[in-house]
C-alpha cells in the first residue's frame, strides 16, 4: 500500500460582503454564509485551493505508475459555528486566478489578487464568486461527524491528469440551501499559511502491497513483532521501506542447530499499518484495509512510507494491526516504534 500527500501552491477565500478584498495570505480559509465583520446574515465566503499540475502528473505517472488510485482533498477545521446538518461542495474552477497577498486584518484592505469580483488584478470572473464547472463532489456533516473536510476528488484529478479540463484548482462552498439560508454557519479551516501542522493537502492512496512468502504465518496472538530497520530519523524527501519480523513469543522446542527464537514468521495478509503524531496523538494515516496493507516476502513483512507527505521536525509513531485466521484482532501500539522527519 502507499499514501502520498502534496500541499497547495496557492489558496485563498473570497467574500461577497467584502467583495473587493483579497485574503491570499490569511492563515484561515473561511467557508460560510455569515461574516464576523457584520451581525447580519449577509455574507457568503468561499475557499479556493490549487495544487501544482506538475506535482499531480509526477505522482500519477512516476510514483503510482499505472495503479488504480484514490485521491482526497483534506482540510482541517480551526473554528466553527454550526447548525446540525450541512454540506460542503467541491467544484473544479474554470478560470485561472491570482492568490494575492492580503489578510483579513489589513487596513487599508488589500485589493490586489483574487476577490469575489475579480480573479486577477486586471480580469474579473465571468460569474462573481468564482467561475466553476457545475459538477460538484460533496461531503455532508451532521452533529456527531468529524468536521474536517475529506472529499474524494478522484474524478476531478483524473480530468486534470488527462487534460480534459484545465487545473485551476478547487472551489469549496456550502450547498445552495445552506449558503442562501438565514441560519448562520461559519467554518474556518487552516490554510497553507498556517503555523500549525494542519495545512490543506491532496492525498493519493493506492494498493502496492505484494503478499508472497514461504514463511509460516502467525496464527495466535502470542507473537512478537519487531521493526528491524527503523533509523529513527529521516529527511523529508525520503522514501523508506520498514521491515517487520515476527516470531512466536513462546516457540515450540525443536531439534535444530540454531535457537528456536530465530524462527521467523510473517503476519497474515490481513495486516495493516498506521501512523500517528506522537505529540498530538492524532492519526496522520489511519488503518485502511485497501490502502495500508502490509506486504511480505521470504524474509519479512514490509511497508513503504513517503516522508515528504509528513510535516518535518515532528515525531511519528508506527502502529500495525493484524486480523488472525480465527478473527482475533491484534493491534501493536509500541511507543518505541517512532521516528522523526527532519528538513
PDB file of N, CA and C in Angstrom, residues 277-332:
ATOM      1  N   UNK A 277       0.767  11.106  15.084  1.00  0.00           N
ATOM      2  CA  UNK A 277       1.642  12.154  15.582  1.00  0.00           C
ATOM      3  C   UNK A 277       1.892  11.906  17.067  1.00  0.00           C
ATOM      4  N   UNK A 278       3.164  11.844  17.464  1.00  0.00           N
ATOM      5  CA  UNK A 278       3.486  11.496  18.853  1.00  0.00           C
ATOM      6  C   UNK A 278       2.973  12.554  19.821  1.00  0.00           C
ATOM      7  N   UNK A 279       3.100  13.834  19.468  1.00  0.00           N
ATOM      8  CA  UNK A 279       2.721  14.904  20.389  1.00  0.00           C
ATOM      9  C   UNK A 279       1.211  15.039  20.535  1.00  0.00           C
ATOM     10  N   UNK A 280       0.502  15.072  19.404  1.00  0.00           N
ATOM     11  CA  UNK A 280      -0.954  15.286  19.459  1.00  0.00           C
ATOM     12  C   UNK A 280      -1.731  13.987  19.603  1.00  0.00           C
ATOM     13  N   UNK A 281      -1.081  12.848  19.288  1.00  0.00           N
ATOM     14  CA  UNK A 281      -1.704  11.526  19.279  1.00  0.00           C
ATOM     15  C   UNK A 281      -2.824  11.404  18.254  1.00  0.00           C
ATOM     16  N   UNK A 282      -2.839  12.303  17.291  1.00  0.00           N
ATOM     17  CA  UNK A 282      -3.807  12.215  16.202  1.00  0.00           C
ATOM     18  C   UNK A 282      -3.291  11.269  15.125  1.00  0.00           C
ATOM     19  N   UNK A 283      -4.218  10.544  14.512  1.00  0.00           N
ATOM     20  CA  UNK A 283      -3.838   9.642  13.430  1.00  0.00           C
ATOM     21  C   UNK A 283      -3.522  10.458  12.178  1.00  0.00           C
ATOM     22  N   UNK A 284      -2.313  10.343  11.686  1.00  0.00           N
ATOM     23  CA  UNK A 284      -1.902  11.021  10.460  1.00  0.00           C
ATOM     24  C   UNK A 284      -2.300  10.178   9.250  1.00  0.00           C
ATOM     25  N   UNK A 285      -2.070   8.881   9.346  1.00  0.00           N
ATOM     26  CA  UNK A 285      -2.546   7.902   8.361  1.00  0.00           C
ATOM     27  C   UNK A 285      -3.193   6.781   9.148  1.00  0.00           C
ATOM     28  N   UNK A 286      -4.485   6.578   8.961  1.00  0.00           N
ATOM     29  CA  UNK A 286      -5.207   5.575   9.746  1.00  0.00           C
ATOM     30  C   UNK A 286      -5.159   4.214   9.048  1.00  0.00           C
ATOM     31  N   UNK A 287      -5.501   3.163   9.790  1.00  0.00           N
ATOM     32  CA  UNK A 287      -5.588   1.831   9.204  1.00  0.00           C
ATOM     33  C   UNK A 287      -6.594   1.835   8.052  1.00  0.00           C
ATOM     34  N   UNK A 288      -6.256   1.176   6.969  1.00  0.00           N
ATOM     35  CA  UNK A 288      -7.136   1.098   5.807  1.00  0.00           C
ATOM     36  C   UNK A 288      -6.965  -0.285   5.190  1.00  0.00           C
ATOM     37  N   UNK A 289      -8.064  -1.005   5.068  1.00  0.00           N
ATOM     38  CA  UNK A 289      -7.981  -2.398   4.600  1.00  0.00           C
ATOM     39  C   UNK A 289      -7.602  -2.513   3.126  1.00  0.00           C
ATOM     40  N   UNK A 290      -7.653  -1.407   2.394  1.00  0.00           N
ATOM     41  CA  UNK A 290      -7.233  -1.416   0.992  1.00  0.00           C
ATOM     42  C   UNK A 290      -5.868  -0.772   0.812  1.00  0.00           C
ATOM     43  N   UNK A 291      -5.656   0.378   1.459  1.00  0.00           N
ATOM     44  CA  UNK A 291      -4.504   1.199   1.123  1.00  0.00           C
ATOM     45  C   UNK A 291      -3.360   1.160   2.132  1.00  0.00           C
ATOM     46  N   UNK A 292      -3.511   0.497   3.271  1.00  0.00           N
ATOM     47  CA  UNK A 292      -2.377   0.375   4.197  1.00  0.00           C
ATOM     48  C   UNK A 292      -2.079  -1.090   4.503  1.00  0.00           C
ATOM     49  N   UNK A 293      -2.228  -1.935   3.492  1.00  0.00           N
ATOM     50  CA  UNK A 293      -1.915  -3.350   3.657  1.00  0.00           C
ATOM     51  C   UNK A 293      -0.401  -3.553   3.749  1.00  0.00           C
ATOM     52  N   UNK A 294      -0.002  -4.462   4.624  1.00  0.00           N
ATOM     53  CA  UNK A 294       1.409  -4.785   4.803  1.00  0.00           C
ATOM     54  C   UNK A 294       1.800  -5.912   3.850  1.00  0.00           C
ATOM     55  N   UNK A 295       2.923  -5.748   3.174  1.00  0.00           N
ATOM     56  CA  UNK A 295       3.427  -6.752   2.231  1.00  0.00           C
ATOM     57  C   UNK A 295       4.298  -7.773   2.957  1.00  0.00           C
ATOM     58  N   UNK A 296       4.697  -8.824   2.224  1.00  0.00           N
ATOM     59  CA  UNK A 296       5.665  -9.765   2.774  1.00  0.00           C
ATOM     60  C   UNK A 296       6.417 -10.460   1.647  1.00  0.00           C
ATOM     61  N   UNK A 297       7.620 -10.956   1.993  1.00  0.00           N
ATOM     62  CA  UNK A 297       8.420 -11.778   1.087  1.00  0.00           C
ATOM     63  C   UNK A 297       8.986 -12.948   1.895  1.00  0.00           C
ATOM     64  N   UNK A 298      10.020 -13.573   1.411  1.00  0.00           N
ATOM     65  CA  UNK A 298      10.565 -14.749   2.095  1.00  0.00           C
ATOM     66  C   UNK A 298      11.463 -14.400   3.284  1.00  0.00           C
ATOM     67  N   UNK A 299      11.578 -13.120   3.566  1.00  0.00           N
ATOM     68  CA  UNK A 299      12.424 -12.681   4.688  1.00  0.00           C
ATOM     69  C   UNK A 299      11.601 -12.063   5.814  1.00  0.00           C
ATOM     70  N   UNK A 300      10.629 -11.208   5.439  1.00  0.00           N
ATOM     71  CA  UNK A 300       9.874 -10.483   6.471  1.00  0.00           C
ATOM     72  C   UNK A 300       8.654  -9.819   5.855  1.00  0.00           C
ATOM     73  N   UNK A 301       7.857  -9.187   6.711  1.00  0.00           N
ATOM     74  CA  UNK A 301       6.827  -8.257   6.247  1.00  0.00           C
ATOM     75  C   UNK A 301       7.478  -6.897   6.014  1.00  0.00           C
ATOM     76  N   UNK A 302       6.804  -6.039   5.223  1.00  0.00           N
ATOM     77  CA  UNK A 302       7.372  -4.720   4.969  1.00  0.00           C
ATOM     78  C   UNK A 302       6.285  -3.771   4.466  1.00  0.00           C
ATOM     79  N   UNK A 303       6.547  -2.485   4.568  1.00  0.00           N
ATOM     80  CA  UNK A 303       5.663  -1.456   4.021  1.00  0.00           C
ATOM     81  C   UNK A 303       6.491  -0.203   3.773  1.00  0.00           C
ATOM     82  N   UNK A 304       5.978   0.669   2.916  1.00  0.00           N
ATOM     83  CA  UNK A 304       6.725   1.843   2.461  1.00  0.00           C
ATOM     84  C   UNK A 304       6.037   3.121   2.948  1.00  0.00           C
ATOM     85  N   UNK A 305       6.852   4.102   3.392  1.00  0.00           N
ATOM     86  CA  UNK A 305       6.332   5.410   3.788  1.00  0.00           C
ATOM     87  C   UNK A 305       7.046   6.499   2.988  1.00  0.00           C
ATOM     88  N   UNK A 306       6.250   7.419   2.420  1.00  0.00           N
ATOM     89  CA  UNK A 306       6.773   8.589   1.731  1.00  0.00           C
ATOM     90  C   UNK A 306       6.833   9.739   2.736  1.00  0.00           C
ATOM     91  N   UNK A 307       8.049  10.121   3.133  1.00  0.00           N
ATOM     92  CA  UNK A 307       8.224  11.100   4.208  1.00  0.00           C
ATOM     93  C   UNK A 307       7.826  12.516   3.800  1.00  0.00           C
ATOM     94  N   UNK A 308       7.835  12.819   2.491  1.00  0.00           N
ATOM     95  CA  UNK A 308       7.547  14.197   2.094  1.00  0.00           C
ATOM     96  C   UNK A 308       6.087  14.572   2.281  1.00  0.00           C
ATOM     97  N   UNK A 309       5.234  13.628   2.624  1.00  0.00           N
ATOM     98  CA  UNK A 309       3.848  13.941   2.940  1.00  0.00           C
ATOM     99  C   UNK A 309       3.636  14.194   4.420  1.00  0.00           C
ATOM    100  N   UNK A 310       4.723  14.185   5.192  1.00  0.00           N
ATOM    101  CA  UNK A 310       4.645  14.392   6.635  1.00  0.00           C
ATOM    102  C   UNK A 310       5.268  15.733   7.004  1.00  0.00           C
ATOM    103  N   UNK A 311       4.724  16.371   8.028  1.00  0.00           N
ATOM    104  CA  UNK A 311       5.280  17.635   8.487  1.00  0.00           C
ATOM    105  C   UNK A 311       6.667  17.395   9.086  1.00  0.00           C
ATOM    106  N   UNK A 312       7.691  18.151   8.649  1.00  0.00           N
ATOM    107  CA  UNK A 312       9.044  17.961   9.192  1.00  0.00           C
ATOM    108  C   UNK A 312       9.163  18.463  10.626  1.00  0.00           C
ATOM    109  N   UNK A 313      10.236  18.022  11.282  1.00  0.00           N
ATOM    110  CA  UNK A 313      10.558  18.379  12.665  1.00  0.00           C
ATOM    111  C   UNK A 313       9.491  17.897  13.648  1.00  0.00           C
ATOM    112  N   UNK A 314       8.894  16.751  13.329  1.00  0.00           N
ATOM    113  CA  UNK A 314       7.925  16.134  14.234  1.00  0.00           C
ATOM    114  C   UNK A 314       8.210  14.642  14.333  1.00  0.00           C
ATOM    115  N   UNK A 315       7.704  14.061  15.430  1.00  0.00           N
ATOM    116  CA  UNK A 315       7.878  12.637  15.670  1.00  0.00           C
ATOM    117  C   UNK A 315       6.589  11.892  15.338  1.00  0.00           C
ATOM    118  N   UNK A 316       6.743  10.712  14.751  1.00  0.00           N
ATOM    119  CA  UNK A 316       5.612   9.888  14.342  1.00  0.00           C
ATOM    120  C   UNK A 316       5.784   8.465  14.879  1.00  0.00           C
ATOM    121  N   UNK A 317       4.685   7.882  15.312  1.00  0.00           N
ATOM    122  CA  UNK A 317       4.720   6.504  15.809  1.00  0.00           C
ATOM    123  C   UNK A 317       4.029   5.572  14.826  1.00  0.00           C
ATOM    124  N   UNK A 318       4.656   4.429  14.562  1.00  0.00           N
ATOM    125  CA  UNK A 318       4.099   3.406  13.685  1.00  0.00           C
ATOM    126  C   UNK A 318       3.260   2.435  14.510  1.00  0.00           C
ATOM    127  N   UNK A 319       2.048   2.168  14.048  1.00  0.00           N
ATOM    128  CA  UNK A 319       1.200   1.137  14.635  1.00  0.00           C
ATOM    129  C   UNK A 319       0.903   0.105  13.559  1.00  0.00           C
ATOM    130  N   UNK A 320       0.628  -1.123  13.962  1.00  0.00           N
ATOM    131  CA  UNK A 320       0.145  -2.094  12.990  1.00  0.00           C
ATOM    132  C   UNK A 320      -0.889  -3.010  13.614  1.00  0.00           C
ATOM    133  N   UNK A 321      -1.756  -3.479  12.746  1.00  0.00           N
ATOM    134  CA  UNK A 321      -2.917  -4.282  13.154  1.00  0.00           C
ATOM    135  C   UNK A 321      -2.961  -5.555  12.331  1.00  0.00           C
ATOM    136  N   UNK A 322      -3.236  -6.672  12.995  1.00  0.00           N
ATOM    137  CA  UNK A 322      -3.324  -7.964  12.327  1.00  0.00           C
ATOM    138  C   UNK A 322      -4.651  -8.624  12.667  1.00  0.00           C
ATOM    139  N   UNK A 323      -5.320  -9.137  11.655  1.00  0.00           N
ATOM    140  CA  UNK A 323      -6.534  -9.930  11.856  1.00  0.00           C
ATOM    141  C   UNK A 323      -6.149 -11.391  11.648  1.00  0.00           C
ATOM    142  N   UNK A 324      -6.182 -12.171  12.726  1.00  0.00           N
ATOM    143  CA  UNK A 324      -5.772 -13.571  12.663  1.00  0.00           C
ATOM    144  C   UNK A 324      -6.849 -14.430  12.012  1.00  0.00           C
ATOM    145  N   UNK A 325      -6.487 -15.652  11.660  1.00  0.00           N
ATOM    146  CA  UNK A 325      -7.415 -16.554  10.952  1.00  0.00           C
ATOM    147  C   UNK A 325      -8.639 -16.898  11.792  1.00  0.00           C
ATOM    148  N   UNK A 326      -8.523 -16.797  13.116  1.00  0.00           N
ATOM    149  CA  UNK A 326      -9.668 -17.071  13.991  1.00  0.00           C
ATOM    150  C   UNK A 326     -10.533 -15.838  14.225  1.00  0.00           C
ATOM    151  N   UNK A 327     -10.200 -14.737  13.543  1.00  0.00           N
ATOM    152  CA  UNK A 327     -10.966 -13.499  13.666  1.00  0.00           C
ATOM    153  C   UNK A 327     -10.465 -12.560  14.739  1.00  0.00           C
ATOM    154  N   UNK A 328      -9.524 -12.996  15.552  1.00  0.00           N
ATOM    155  CA  UNK A 328      -8.973 -12.151  16.609  1.00  0.00           C
ATOM    156  C   UNK A 328      -8.170 -11.011  16.000  1.00  0.00           C
ATOM    157  N   UNK A 329      -8.329  -9.817  16.556  1.00  0.00           N
ATOM    158  CA  UNK A 329      -7.623  -8.633  16.081  1.00  0.00           C
ATOM    159  C   UNK A 329      -6.537  -8.249  17.082  1.00  0.00           C
ATOM    160  N   UNK A 330      -5.330  -8.109  16.598  1.00  0.00           N
ATOM    161  CA  UNK A 330      -4.195  -7.723  17.437  1.00  0.00           C
ATOM    162  C   UNK A 330      -3.667  -6.384  16.933  1.00  0.00           C
ATOM    163  N   UNK A 331      -3.630  -5.390  17.807  1.00  0.00           N
ATOM    164  CA  UNK A 331      -3.087  -4.079  17.469  1.00  0.00           C
ATOM    165  C   UNK A 331      -1.794  -3.874  18.245  1.00  0.00           C
ATOM    166  N   UNK A 332      -0.722  -3.597  17.540  1.00  0.00           N
ATOM    167  CA  UNK A 332       0.575  -3.356  18.173  1.00  0.00           C
ATOM    168  C   UNK A 332       0.779  -1.842  18.260  1.00  0.00           C
TER     169      UNK A 332
END
